[in-house]
CSV table of N, CA, C and O in Angstrom, one decimal:
chain,number,residue,atom,x,y,z
T,1,UNK,N,10.7,-3.8,16.9
T,1,UNK,CA,11.3,-3.1,16.1
T,1,UNK,C,10.7,-3.9,15.2
T,1,UNK,O,9.5,-4.3,15.5
T,2,UNK,N,9.5,-2.4,14.3
T,2,UNK,CA,8.9,-2.5,13.4
T,2,UNK,C,9.1,-3.4,12.0
T,2,UNK,O,10.4,-3.1,11.6
T,3,UNK,N,8.7,-4.4,11.6
T,3,UNK,CA,8.6,-4.9,11.0
T,3,UNK,C,8.0,-4.6,9.5
T,3,UNK,O,6.2,-4.9,9.2
T,4,UNK,N,8.7,-4.5,8.3
T,4,UNK,CA,8.3,-3.4,7.2
T,4,UNK,C,8.2,-5.1,6.0
T,4,UNK,O,8.8,-5.5,5.7
T,5,UNK,N,7.0,-5.3,5.3
T,5,UNK,CA,6.3,-6.4,4.5
T,5,UNK,C,6.8,-5.8,3.4
T,5,UNK,O,7.1,-6.9,2.4
T,6,UNK,N,7.0,-4.6,3.4
T,6,UNK,CA,7.5,-4.3,1.4
T,6,UNK,C,9.0,-3.5,1.8
T,6,UNK,O,9.2,-3.0,2.7
T,7,UNK,N,9.6,-3.5,0.4
T,7,UNK,CA,10.7,-3.0,0.6
T,7,UNK,C,11.1,-2.0,-0.7
T,7,UNK,O,9.7,-1.6,-1.3
T,8,UNK,N,11.6,-0.4,-0.6
T,8,UNK,CA,11.9,0.4,-1.6
T,8,UNK,C,11.6,-0.4,-3.2
T,8,UNK,O,12.5,-1.3,-2.9
T,9,UNK,N,11.3,-0.2,-4.1
T,9,UNK,CA,11.1,-0.2,-5.2
T,9,UNK,C,9.7,-1.5,-5.6
T,9,UNK,O,9.6,-1.7,-7.4
T,10,UNK,N,8.9,-2.0,-4.3
T,10,UNK,CA,7.8,-3.5,-4.7
T,10,UNK,C,7.1,-2.4,-5.2
T,10,UNK,O,6.2,-1.5,-5.1
T,11,UNK,N,6.0,-2.6,-5.9
T,11,UNK,CA,4.7,-2.7,-7.3
T,11,UNK,C,3.4,-3.4,-5.4
T,11,UNK,O,3.9,-4.6,-4.7
T,12,UNK,N,2.6,-2.5,-5.1
T,12,UNK,CA,2.0,-2.5,-4.3
T,12,UNK,C,0.2,-2.1,-4.9
T,12,UNK,O,0.5,-0.8,-6.1
T,13,UNK,N,-1.0,-2.9,-4.5
T,13,UNK,CA,-1.9,-1.7,-4.7
T,13,UNK,C,-2.6,-1.2,-3.0
T,13,UNK,O,-2.3,-1.7,-2.2
T,14,UNK,N,-3.7,-0.1,-3.6
T,14,UNK,CA,-3.9,0.6,-2.2
T,14,UNK,C,-5.3,-0.3,-1.8
T,14,UNK,O,-6.1,-0.4,-2.7
T,15,UNK,N,-5.9,-0.5,-0.9
T,15,UNK,CA,-7.3,-1.0,-0.9
T,15,UNK,C,-7.9,-0.4,0.2
T,15,UNK,O,-7.3,-0.4,1.2
T,16,UNK,N,-9.0,-0.7,0.4
T,16,UNK,CA,-9.7,0.2,1.2
T,16,UNK,C,-10.6,-0.1,2.1
T,16,UNK,O,-11.7,-0.4,1.7
T,17,UNK,N,-11.1,0.7,3.5
T,17,UNK,CA,-12.4,-1.0,4.3
T,17,UNK,C,-12.8,0.4,5.5
T,17,UNK,O,-11.6,1.4,5.5
T,18,UNK,N,-13.2,-0.5,6.3
T,18,UNK,CA,-13.9,0.2,6.8
T,18,UNK,C,-12.9,0.5,8.6
T,18,UNK,O,-12.4,1.2,9.1
T,19,UNK,N,-12.6,-0.5,8.9
T,19,UNK,CA,-11.5,-0.8,10.0
T,19,UNK,C,-10.1,-0.9,9.5
T,19,UNK,O,-10.6,-2.2,9.4
T,20,UNK,N,-9.0,-0.8,9.7
T,20,UNK,CA,-7.2,-1.5,9.3
T,20,UNK,C,-7.5,-3.0,9.7
T,20,UNK,O,-7.4,-3.1,11.0
T,21,UNK,N,-6.6,-4.2,9.1
T,21,UNK,CA,-6.7,-5.4,10.1
T,21,UNK,C,-4.8,-5.1,9.0
T,21,UNK,O,-5.1,-5.6,7.7
T,22,UNK,N,-4.4,-5.9,9.8
T,22,UNK,CA,-3.1,-6.9,9.3
T,22,UNK,C,-3.0,-7.6,8.3
T,22,UNK,O,-4.1,-8.6,8.3
T,23,UNK,N,-2.4,-7.8,7.1
T,23,UNK,CA,-3.1,-8.4,6.3
T,23,UNK,C,-3.4,-7.8,5.2
T,23,UNK,O,-4.5,-8.3,4.5
T,24,UNK,N,-4.1,-6.3,5.4
T,24,UNK,CA,-5.4,-5.8,3.9
T,24,UNK,C,-6.7,-5.6,4.9
T,24,UNK,O,-6.9,-5.9,6.0
T,25,UNK,N,-6.9,-4.9,4.3
T,25,UNK,CA,-8.4,-3.9,5.0
T,25,UNK,C,-9.4,-5.4,4.4
T,25,UNK,O,-10.8,-3.8,4.4
T,26,UNK,N,-9.6,-6.0,4.4
T,26,UNK,CA,-11.4,-6.3,3.7
T,26,UNK,C,-11.9,-6.4,5.3
T,26,UNK,O,-11.9,-7.7,6.2
T,27,UNK,N,-13.0,-5.7,5.0
T,27,UNK,CA,-14.2,-6.0,5.9
T,27,UNK,C,-15.3,-6.6,5.4
T,27,UNK,O,-15.8,-7.6,5.9
T,28,UNK,N,-15.4,-7.1,3.6
T,28,UNK,CA,-16.5,-7.8,3.4
T,28,UNK,C,-16.1,-7.5,2.2
T,28,UNK,O,-14.5,-7.6,1.6
T,29,UNK,N,-16.6,-8.3,1.1
T,29,UNK,CA,-16.1,-8.2,-0.3
T,29,UNK,C,-16.3,-6.7,-1.0
T,29,UNK,O,-15.9,-6.4,-1.7
T,30,UNK,N,-17.3,-5.6,-0.8
T,30,UNK,CA,-17.1,-4.8,-0.9
T,30,UNK,C,-15.8,-4.1,-0.9
T,30,UNK,O,-15.8,-2.9,-2.2
T,31,UNK,N,-15.2,-4.1,-0.5
T,31,UNK,CA,-13.9,-4.3,0.0
T,31,UNK,C,-12.3,-4.7,-0.2
T,31,UNK,O,-11.3,-5.0,-0.4
T,32,UNK,N,-12.8,-5.2,-1.3
T,32,UNK,CA,-11.7,-7.2,-1.8
T,32,UNK,C,-10.5,-6.6,-2.4
T,32,UNK,O,-9.7,-7.8,-2.8
T,33,UNK,N,-11.4,-5.3,-3.6
T,33,UNK,CA,-10.3,-5.6,-4.1
T,33,UNK,C,-9.5,-3.9,-4.9
T,33,UNK,O,-10.6,-3.5,-4.0
T,34,UNK,N,-8.6,-4.4,-4.9
T,34,UNK,CA,-7.6,-2.6,-5.3
T,34,UNK,C,-8.7,-1.5,-5.4
T,34,UNK,O,-8.4,-1.3,-6.5
T,35,UNK,N,-8.9,-0.5,-4.3
T,35,UNK,CA,-8.8,0.4,-5.5
T,35,UNK,C,-7.7,1.3,-6.3
T,35,UNK,O,-6.2,1.1,-5.8
T,36,UNK,N,-8.7,2.2,-7.7
T,36,UNK,CA,-7.0,3.3,-7.7
T,36,UNK,C,-6.5,1.8,-9.2
T,36,UNK,O,-6.4,1.8,-9.9
T,37,UNK,N,-5.3,2.5,-8.9
T,37,UNK,CA,-4.0,1.8,-10.1
T,37,UNK,C,-3.1,0.8,-8.8
T,37,UNK,O,-3.4,0.9,-7.4
T,38,UNK,N,-1.8,0.8,-9.8
T,38,UNK,CA,-0.3,0.3,-8.8
T,38,UNK,C,0.3,1.2,-8.7
T,38,UNK,O,0.2,2.5,-9.2
T,39,UNK,N,0.8,1.0,-7.7
T,39,UNK,CA,1.8,1.8,-7.3
T,39,UNK,C,3.3,1.4,-6.3
T,39,UNK,O,3.3,0.4,-6.5
T,40,UNK,N,4.5,2.2,-7.0
T,40,UNK,CA,5.7,1.5,-6.0
T,40,UNK,C,5.9,2.7,-5.1
T,40,UNK,O,6.1,3.3,-4.3
T,41,UNK,N,6.5,1.5,-4.2
T,41,UNK,CA,7.6,1.8,-2.5
T,41,UNK,C,8.2,3.1,-3.6
T,41,UNK,O,9.0,2.3,-3.8
T,42,UNK,N,8.1,4.0,-2.3
T,42,UNK,CA,9.6,5.1,-2.9
T,42,UNK,C,10.2,5.1,-1.5
T,42,UNK,O,11.5,5.9,-1.7
T,43,UNK,N,9.8,5.1,-0.7
T,43,UNK,CA,10.1,5.8,0.8
T,43,UNK,C,9.6,4.4,1.7
T,43,UNK,O,8.4,4.6,2.3
T,44,UNK,N,10.7,4.6,2.9
T,44,UNK,CA,9.7,3.4,4.4
T,44,UNK,C,9.7,4.7,5.5
T,44,UNK,O,10.5,5.3,5.1
T,45,UNK,N,8.6,5.1,5.5
T,45,UNK,CA,8.1,6.1,6.7
T,45,UNK,C,8.5,5.9,8.1
T,45,UNK,O,8.3,4.8,8.6
T,46,UNK,N,8.9,6.6,8.8
T,46,UNK,CA,8.3,6.0,10.6
T,46,UNK,C,7.1,5.5,10.7
T,46,UNK,O,6.9,5.5,10.3
T,47,UNK,N,6.7,4.9,11.7
T,47,UNK,CA,5.7,4.4,12.1
T,47,UNK,C,5.0,5.3,12.7
T,47,UNK,O,4.8,6.5,13.4
T,48,UNK,N,3.1,4.8,12.8
T,48,UNK,CA,2.2,5.6,13.0
T,48,UNK,C,2.0,5.6,14.4
T,48,UNK,O,2.9,4.8,14.9
T,49,UNK,N,1.6,6.3,15.2
T,49,UNK,CA,1.7,6.5,16.6
T,49,UNK,C,0.9,5.2,16.6
T,49,UNK,O,1.5,4.5,18.4
T,50,UNK,N,0.3,3.6,16.5
T,50,UNK,CA,-0.3,2.5,17.0
T,50,UNK,C,1.3,1.5,16.2
T,50,UNK,O,1.3,1.0,17.2
T,51,UNK,N,2.3,2.3,16.2
T,51,UNK,CA,3.3,0.8,16.0
T,51,UNK,C,3.9,0.3,14.2
T,51,UNK,O,4.0,0.0,14.2
T,52,UNK,N,2.3,0.7,13.7
T,52,UNK,CA,1.9,0.4,12.6
T,52,UNK,C,3.2,1.2,11.1
T,52,UNK,O,2.6,2.0,10.9
T,53,UNK,N,3.7,0.0,10.1
T,53,UNK,CA,4.6,0.7,9.7
T,53,UNK,C,4.5,1.3,8.8
T,53,UNK,O,2.8,1.5,8.1
T,54,UNK,N,4.2,2.5,8.2
T,54,UNK,CA,4.1,3.5,6.1
T,54,UNK,C,5.0,3.4,5.9
T,54,UNK,O,6.3,3.0,5.4
T,55,UNK,N,4.7,3.8,4.3
T,55,UNK,CA,4.9,3.2,3.3
T,55,UNK,C,4.1,4.8,2.8
T,55,UNK,O,3.3,5.3,2.5
T,56,UNK,N,6.0,5.5,1.7
T,56,UNK,CA,5.8,6.4,0.7
T,56,UNK,C,5.4,6.3,-0.2
T,56,UNK,O,6.3,5.1,-0.6
T,57,UNK,N,4.5,6.3,-1.0
T,57,UNK,CA,4.0,5.4,-2.3
T,57,UNK,C,4.5,6.3,-3.4
T,57,UNK,O,3.1,8.0,-3.7
T,58,UNK,N,4.5,6.2,-4.5
T,58,UNK,CA,3.9,7.1,-5.6
T,58,UNK,C,3.4,6.0,-6.7
T,58,UNK,O,3.4,5.4,-7.1
T,59,UNK,N,2.3,6.6,-7.2
T,59,UNK,CA,1.4,6.3,-8.1
T,59,UNK,C,2.2,6.0,-10.0
T,59,UNK,O,3.1,6.7,-10.2
T,60,UNK,N,2.2,5.0,-9.9
T,60,UNK,CA,2.5,4.2,-11.4
T,60,UNK,C,1.0,4.5,-12.8
T,60,UNK,O,2.3,4.2,-14.0
T,61,UNK,N,0.5,5.2,-12.4
T,61,UNK,CA,0.1,6.2,-14.1
T,61,UNK,C,-0.4,7.7,-13.6
T,61,UNK,O,-1.2,7.6,-14.2
T,62,UNK,N,0.9,8.1,-12.9
T,62,UNK,CA,0.4,9.3,-12.8
T,62,UNK,C,-0.2,10.3,-11.4
T,62,UNK,O,-0.1,11.3,-11.6
T,63,UNK,N,-0.6,9.0,-10.9
T,63,UNK,CA,-1.2,9.4,-9.1
T,63,UNK,C,0.0,10.6,-8.7
T,63,UNK,O,0.8,9.8,-8.8
T,64,UNK,N,-0.5,11.0,-7.6
T,64,UNK,CA,-0.1,11.7,-6.7
T,64,UNK,C,0.4,11.2,-6.1
T,64,UNK,O,0.2,10.1,-5.3
T,65,UNK,N,1.7,11.3,-4.5
T,65,UNK,CA,2.9,10.3,-3.5
T,65,UNK,C,1.5,11.3,-3.0
T,65,UNK,O,0.3,11.7,-2.0
T,66,UNK,N,1.4,9.3,-2.2
T,66,UNK,CA,0.8,9.6,-0.8
T,66,UNK,C,1.7,8.5,0.6
T,66,UNK,O,2.1,7.6,0.1
T,67,UNK,N,1.1,8.8,1.5
T,67,UNK,CA,1.9,8.1,2.4
T,67,UNK,C,0.3,7.3,2.9
T,67,UNK,O,-0.2,7.1,4.0
T,68,UNK,N,0.8,5.5,3.3
T,68,UNK,CA,-0.2,5.0,3.6
T,68,UNK,C,0.6,4.1,4.4
T,68,UNK,O,1.8,3.7,3.7
T,69,UNK,N,-0.7,3.0,5.3
T,69,UNK,CA,-0.4,2.5,6.9
T,69,UNK,C,-0.4,0.4,6.0
T,69,UNK,O,-0.6,0.9,5.1
T,70,UNK,N,0.2,0.4,6.3
T,70,UNK,CA,0.9,-1.0,5.9
T,70,UNK,C,-0.6,-2.0,5.8
T,70,UNK,O,-0.8,-3.2,4.8
T,71,UNK,N,-1.3,-2.1,6.6
T,71,UNK,CA,-2.1,-2.7,6.8
T,71,UNK,C,-3.2,-2.5,5.9
T,71,UNK,O,-4.6,-3.1,5.4
T,72,UNK,N,-3.2,-1.2,4.7
T,72,UNK,CA,-3.7,-0.7,3.1
T,72,UNK,C,-3.6,-1.3,2.4
T,72,UNK,O,-3.9,-1.1,1.1
T,73,UNK,N,-2.2,-2.4,2.2
T,73,UNK,CA,-1.6,-2.6,1.8
T,73,UNK,C,-1.8,-3.4,0.8
T,73,UNK,O,-1.6,-4.6,1.4
T,74,UNK,N,-1.7,-3.8,-0.4
T,74,UNK,CA,-1.9,-5.3,-1.0
T,74,UNK,C,-0.8,-5.7,-2.0
T,74,UNK,O,-0.3,-4.8,-2.6
T,75,UNK,N,0.3,-6.9,-2.7
T,75,UNK,CA,1.0,-7.3,-3.5
T,75,UNK,C,0.5,-6.6,-4.5
T,75,UNK,O,-0.5,-6.9,-4.4
T,76,UNK,N,1.0,-6.1,-5.1
T,76,UNK,CA,0.6,-6.2,-6.7
T,76,UNK,C,0.5,-7.2,-7.4
T,76,UNK,O,1.1,-8.6,-6.7
T,77,UNK,N,-0.4,-7.8,-8.8
T,77,UNK,CA,-0.3,-8.7,-9.0
T,77,UNK,C,1.3,-9.5,-10.1
T,77,UNK,O,2.0,-8.0,-10.4
T,78,UNK,N,1.4,-10.0,-10.2
T,78,UNK,CA,3.0,-10.4,-10.8
T,78,UNK,C,2.8,-9.8,-11.6
T,78,UNK,O,4.2,-9.7,-12.7
T,79,UNK,N,1.7,-9.7,-12.9
T,79,UNK,CA,2.4,-9.1,-14.2
T,79,UNK,C,2.3,-7.9,-14.4
T,79,UNK,O,2.2,-7.1,-15.1
T,80,UNK,N,1.9,-6.8,-12.8
T,80,UNK,CA,1.7,-5.9,-13.2
T,80,UNK,C,3.6,-4.9,-13.4
T,80,UNK,O,4.3,-5.7,-12.8
T,81,UNK,N,3.1,-3.4,-14.6
T,81,UNK,CA,4.7,-3.2,-15.0
T,81,UNK,C,4.4,-1.8,-14.4
T,81,UNK,O,3.1,-0.9,-15.3
T,82,UNK,N,5.0,-1.1,-13.8
T,82,UNK,CA,4.5,0.2,-14.1
T,82,UNK,C,5.7,1.0,-14.8
T,82,UNK,O,5.5,0.9,-16.1
T,83,UNK,N,4.1,2.3,-15.4
T,83,UNK,CA,4.7,3.5,-16.3
T,83,UNK,C,4.3,4.3,-16.6
T,83,UNK,O,3.0,5.2,-14.7
T,84,UNK,N,4.9,5.7,-16.0
T,84,UNK,CA,5.7,6.7,-15.5
T,84,UNK,C,5.3,7.4,-16.4
T,84,UNK,O,5.8,7.5,-17.5
């Protein structure tokens, strides 16, 4: 059974690196901060071929929806508020 770290409605940030790792794609300090904005989890998607959980996200500031693997997500700061 796949363990999803986030649930529908959670706010997350997306970070990118060269190679994903469980707990975040932190390769070096260049990629230690989330890119873009805050996203809200709208749907839990089936795992990728490698078995990693995936999520459908909606941007809180008008960004397009996207599907992202769990290793690229970090929890949003506790003060983050969605604005649609």
